[in-house]
GROMACS .gro file of C-alpha atoms in nm:
model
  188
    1UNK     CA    1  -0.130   3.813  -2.145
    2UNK     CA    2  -0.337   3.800  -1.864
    3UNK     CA    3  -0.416   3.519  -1.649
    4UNK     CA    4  -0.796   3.370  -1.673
    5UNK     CA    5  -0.984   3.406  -1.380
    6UNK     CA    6  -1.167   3.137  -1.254
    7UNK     CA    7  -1.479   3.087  -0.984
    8UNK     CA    8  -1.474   2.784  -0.812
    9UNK     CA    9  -1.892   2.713  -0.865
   10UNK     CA   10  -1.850   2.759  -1.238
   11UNK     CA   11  -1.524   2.672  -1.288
   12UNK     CA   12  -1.388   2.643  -1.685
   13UNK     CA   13  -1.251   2.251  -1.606
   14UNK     CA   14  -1.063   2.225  -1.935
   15UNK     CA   15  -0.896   2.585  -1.931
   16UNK     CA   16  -0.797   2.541  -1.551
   17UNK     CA   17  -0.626   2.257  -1.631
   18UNK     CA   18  -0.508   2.354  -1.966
   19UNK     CA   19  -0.328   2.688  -1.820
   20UNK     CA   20  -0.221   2.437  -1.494
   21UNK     CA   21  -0.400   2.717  -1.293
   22UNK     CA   22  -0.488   2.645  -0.916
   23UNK     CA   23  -0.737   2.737  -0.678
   24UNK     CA   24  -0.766   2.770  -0.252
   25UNK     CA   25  -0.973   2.880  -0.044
   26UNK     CA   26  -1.216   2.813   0.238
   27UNK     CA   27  -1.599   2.811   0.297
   28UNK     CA   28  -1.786   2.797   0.639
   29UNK     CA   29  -1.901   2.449   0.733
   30UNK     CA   30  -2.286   2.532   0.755
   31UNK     CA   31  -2.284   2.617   0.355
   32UNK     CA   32  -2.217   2.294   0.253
   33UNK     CA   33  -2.554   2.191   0.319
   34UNK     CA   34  -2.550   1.805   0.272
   35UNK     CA   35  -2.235   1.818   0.518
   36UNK     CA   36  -2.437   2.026   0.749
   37UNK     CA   37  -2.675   1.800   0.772
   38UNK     CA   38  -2.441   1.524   0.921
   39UNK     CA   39  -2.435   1.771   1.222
   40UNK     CA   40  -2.463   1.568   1.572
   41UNK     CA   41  -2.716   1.731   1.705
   42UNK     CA   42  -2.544   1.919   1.960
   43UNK     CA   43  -2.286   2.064   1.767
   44UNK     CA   44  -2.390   2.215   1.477
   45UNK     CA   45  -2.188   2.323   1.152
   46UNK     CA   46  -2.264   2.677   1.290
   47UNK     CA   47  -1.976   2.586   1.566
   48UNK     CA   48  -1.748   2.423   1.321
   49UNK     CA   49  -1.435   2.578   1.183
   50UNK     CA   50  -1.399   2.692   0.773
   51UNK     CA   51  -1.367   2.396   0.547
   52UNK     CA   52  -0.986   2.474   0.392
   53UNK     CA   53  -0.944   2.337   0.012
   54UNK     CA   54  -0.718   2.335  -0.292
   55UNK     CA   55  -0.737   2.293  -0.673
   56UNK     CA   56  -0.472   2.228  -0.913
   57UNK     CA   57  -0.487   2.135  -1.311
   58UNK     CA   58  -0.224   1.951  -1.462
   59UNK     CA   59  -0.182   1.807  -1.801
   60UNK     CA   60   0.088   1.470  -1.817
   61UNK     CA   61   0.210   1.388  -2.169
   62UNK     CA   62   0.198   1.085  -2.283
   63UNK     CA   63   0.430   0.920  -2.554
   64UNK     CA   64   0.238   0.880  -2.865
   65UNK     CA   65  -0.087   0.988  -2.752
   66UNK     CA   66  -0.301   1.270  -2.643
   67UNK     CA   67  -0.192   1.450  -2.317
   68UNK     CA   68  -0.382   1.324  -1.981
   69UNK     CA   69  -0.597   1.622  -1.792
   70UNK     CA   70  -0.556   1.570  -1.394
   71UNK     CA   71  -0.742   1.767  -1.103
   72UNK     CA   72  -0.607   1.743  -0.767
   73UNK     CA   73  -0.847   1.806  -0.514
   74UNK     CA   74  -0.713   1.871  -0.131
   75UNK     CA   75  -0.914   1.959   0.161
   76UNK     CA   76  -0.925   1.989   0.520
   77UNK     CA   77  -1.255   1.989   0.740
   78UNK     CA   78  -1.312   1.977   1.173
   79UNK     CA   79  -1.616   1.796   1.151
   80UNK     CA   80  -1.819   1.690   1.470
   81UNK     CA   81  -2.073   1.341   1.435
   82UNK     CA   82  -2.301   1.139   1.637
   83UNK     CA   83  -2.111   0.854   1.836
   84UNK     CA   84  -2.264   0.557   1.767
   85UNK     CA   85  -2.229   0.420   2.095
   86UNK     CA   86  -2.249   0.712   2.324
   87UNK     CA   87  -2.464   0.909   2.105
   88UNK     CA   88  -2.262   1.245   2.197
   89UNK     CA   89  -2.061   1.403   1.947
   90UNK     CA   90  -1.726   1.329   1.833
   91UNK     CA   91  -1.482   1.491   1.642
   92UNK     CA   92  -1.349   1.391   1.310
   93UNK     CA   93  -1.087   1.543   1.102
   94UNK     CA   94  -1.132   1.481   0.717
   95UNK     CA   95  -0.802   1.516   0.499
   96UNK     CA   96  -0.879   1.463   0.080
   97UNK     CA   97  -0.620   1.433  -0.120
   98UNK     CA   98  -0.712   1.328  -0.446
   99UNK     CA   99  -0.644   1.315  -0.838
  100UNK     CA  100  -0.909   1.265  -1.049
  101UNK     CA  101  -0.822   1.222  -1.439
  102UNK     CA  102  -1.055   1.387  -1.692
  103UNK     CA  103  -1.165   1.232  -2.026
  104UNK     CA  104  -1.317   1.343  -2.331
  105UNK     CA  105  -1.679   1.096  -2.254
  106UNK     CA  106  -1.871   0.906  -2.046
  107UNK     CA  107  -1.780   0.607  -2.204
  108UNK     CA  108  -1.413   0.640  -2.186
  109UNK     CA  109  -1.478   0.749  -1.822
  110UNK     CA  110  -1.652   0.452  -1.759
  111UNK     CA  111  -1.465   0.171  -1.955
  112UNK     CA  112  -1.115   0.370  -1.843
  113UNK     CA  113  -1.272   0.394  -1.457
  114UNK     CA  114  -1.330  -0.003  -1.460
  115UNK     CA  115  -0.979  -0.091  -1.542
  116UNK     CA  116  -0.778   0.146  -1.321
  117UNK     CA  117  -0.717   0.229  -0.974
  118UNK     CA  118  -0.760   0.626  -1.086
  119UNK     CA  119  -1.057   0.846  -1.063
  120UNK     CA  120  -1.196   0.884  -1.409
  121UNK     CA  121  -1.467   1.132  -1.477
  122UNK     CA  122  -1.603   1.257  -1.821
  123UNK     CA  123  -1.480   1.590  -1.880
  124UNK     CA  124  -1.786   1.859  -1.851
  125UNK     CA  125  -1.839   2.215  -1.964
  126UNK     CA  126  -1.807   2.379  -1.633
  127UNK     CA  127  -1.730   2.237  -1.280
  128UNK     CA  128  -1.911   2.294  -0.972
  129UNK     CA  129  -1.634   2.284  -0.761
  130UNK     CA  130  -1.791   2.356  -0.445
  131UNK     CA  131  -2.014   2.019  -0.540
  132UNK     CA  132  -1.755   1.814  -0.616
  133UNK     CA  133  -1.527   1.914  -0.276
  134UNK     CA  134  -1.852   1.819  -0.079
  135UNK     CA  135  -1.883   1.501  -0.235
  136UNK     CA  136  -1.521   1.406  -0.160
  137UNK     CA  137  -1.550   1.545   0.216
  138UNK     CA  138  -1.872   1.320   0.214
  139UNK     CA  139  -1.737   1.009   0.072
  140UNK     CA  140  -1.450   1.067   0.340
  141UNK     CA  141  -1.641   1.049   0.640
  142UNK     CA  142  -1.656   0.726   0.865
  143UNK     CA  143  -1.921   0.476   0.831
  144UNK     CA  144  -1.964   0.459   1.194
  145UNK     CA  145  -1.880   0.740   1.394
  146UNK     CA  146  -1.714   0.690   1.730
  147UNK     CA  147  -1.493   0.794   2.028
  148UNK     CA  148  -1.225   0.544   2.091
  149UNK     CA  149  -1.312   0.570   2.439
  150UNK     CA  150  -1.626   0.764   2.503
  151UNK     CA  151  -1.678   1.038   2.715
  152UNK     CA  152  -1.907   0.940   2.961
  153UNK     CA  153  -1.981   0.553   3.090
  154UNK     CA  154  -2.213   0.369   2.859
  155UNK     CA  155  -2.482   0.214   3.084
  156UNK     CA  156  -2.584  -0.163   2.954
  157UNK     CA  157  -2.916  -0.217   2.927
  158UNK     CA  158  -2.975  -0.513   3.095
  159UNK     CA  159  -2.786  -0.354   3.420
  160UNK     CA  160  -3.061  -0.042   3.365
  161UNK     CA  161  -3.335  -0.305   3.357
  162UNK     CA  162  -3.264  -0.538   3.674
  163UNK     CA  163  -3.374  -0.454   3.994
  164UNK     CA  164  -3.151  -0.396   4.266
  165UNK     CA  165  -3.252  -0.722   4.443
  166UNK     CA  166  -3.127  -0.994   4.629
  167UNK     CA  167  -2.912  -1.201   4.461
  168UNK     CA  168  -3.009  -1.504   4.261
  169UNK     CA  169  -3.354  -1.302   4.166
  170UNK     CA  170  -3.445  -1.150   3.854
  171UNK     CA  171  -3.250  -1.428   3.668
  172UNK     CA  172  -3.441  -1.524   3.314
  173UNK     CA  173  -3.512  -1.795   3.155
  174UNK     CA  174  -3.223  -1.958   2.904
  175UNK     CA  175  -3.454  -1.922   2.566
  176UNK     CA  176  -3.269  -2.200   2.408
  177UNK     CA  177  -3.358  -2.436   2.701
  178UNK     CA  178  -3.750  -2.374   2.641
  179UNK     CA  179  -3.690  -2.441   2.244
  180UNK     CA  180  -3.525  -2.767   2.391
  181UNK     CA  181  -3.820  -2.850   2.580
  182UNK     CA  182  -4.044  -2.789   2.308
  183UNK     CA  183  -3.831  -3.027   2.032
  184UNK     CA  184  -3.870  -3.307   2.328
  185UNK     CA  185  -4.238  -3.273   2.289
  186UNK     CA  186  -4.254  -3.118   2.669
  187UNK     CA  187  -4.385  -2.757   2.739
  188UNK     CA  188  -4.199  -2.440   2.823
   0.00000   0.00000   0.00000
């Protein structure tokens, strides 16, 4: 018999896994658009190496039940973000590995989902793979971008905004000593 062949943007979920068929590949950066978009400005997905991922369907017996459908989703991305404190970019690399368990409904996804530490997702007609390896890469990426020790000083901007002055001038006011004044009744 033949083996199915399957396409990743329309992919057959419960066949794949069924047959324990697996998929790899890779896809340029700049066409995952939402992860294009994260882009620090001055390096663009264009400059970014091939996103690198893997499929795999599995199906775990279980004693006195109905057998469990599994996707493992792998991939590997050279991403490059805006620092948050330097505002150049920085270089991330994003490594998924994940299982995700199918079910037959959304309501076993969700009541299942609640009570375990697994992925559970409802179990749909076809699988846009592409989608669902962009969401993961997405969902991987830090919160708050940053070199651990940024390229270039950082310049404080309270040492930007004094004047290069004898010493003792340009000091201001403590704040909390003119809110002091004012509770005693006095002025500012």
């Amino acid at each position: 018999m033949k083996p199915r062949a399957f396409v990743p943007e329309k992919l057959d979920l419960a066949a794949f896994i069924h047959d324990g068929a697996s998929l790899a590949g890779e896809w340029p950066a700049a066409s995952l658009e939402r992860l294009a978009e994260s882009a620090a400005p001055d390096a663009p997905a264009q400059g970014w190496p091939a996103l690198h991922w893997r499929l795999q369907g599995e199906t775990r017996p279980v004693k006195g039940g109905k057998a469990q459908a599994w996707l493992q989703v792998t991939a590997q991305v050279e991403v490059a973000l805006t620092c948050q404190r330097c505002l150049k970019p920085v270089h991330e690399h994003v490594d998924i590995g994940r299982w995700i368990r199918f079910v037959d409904t959304e309501a076993e996804a969700a009541a299942l989902d609640a009570d375990s530490d697994d992925d559970v997702l409802a179990m749909p007609r076809h699988l846009d793979a592409r989608e669902l390896i962009e969401d993961e890469v997405l969902l991987a990426l830090p919160l708050v971008p940053r070199h651990e020790v940024c390229p270039e000083p950082l310049i404080h901007v309270d040492d930007a905004d004094e004047p290069a002055g004898e010493e003792g001038e340009g000091e201001r006011p403590n704040p909390f000593a003119a809110l002091a004044a004012l509770k005693r009744g006095g002025s500012a």
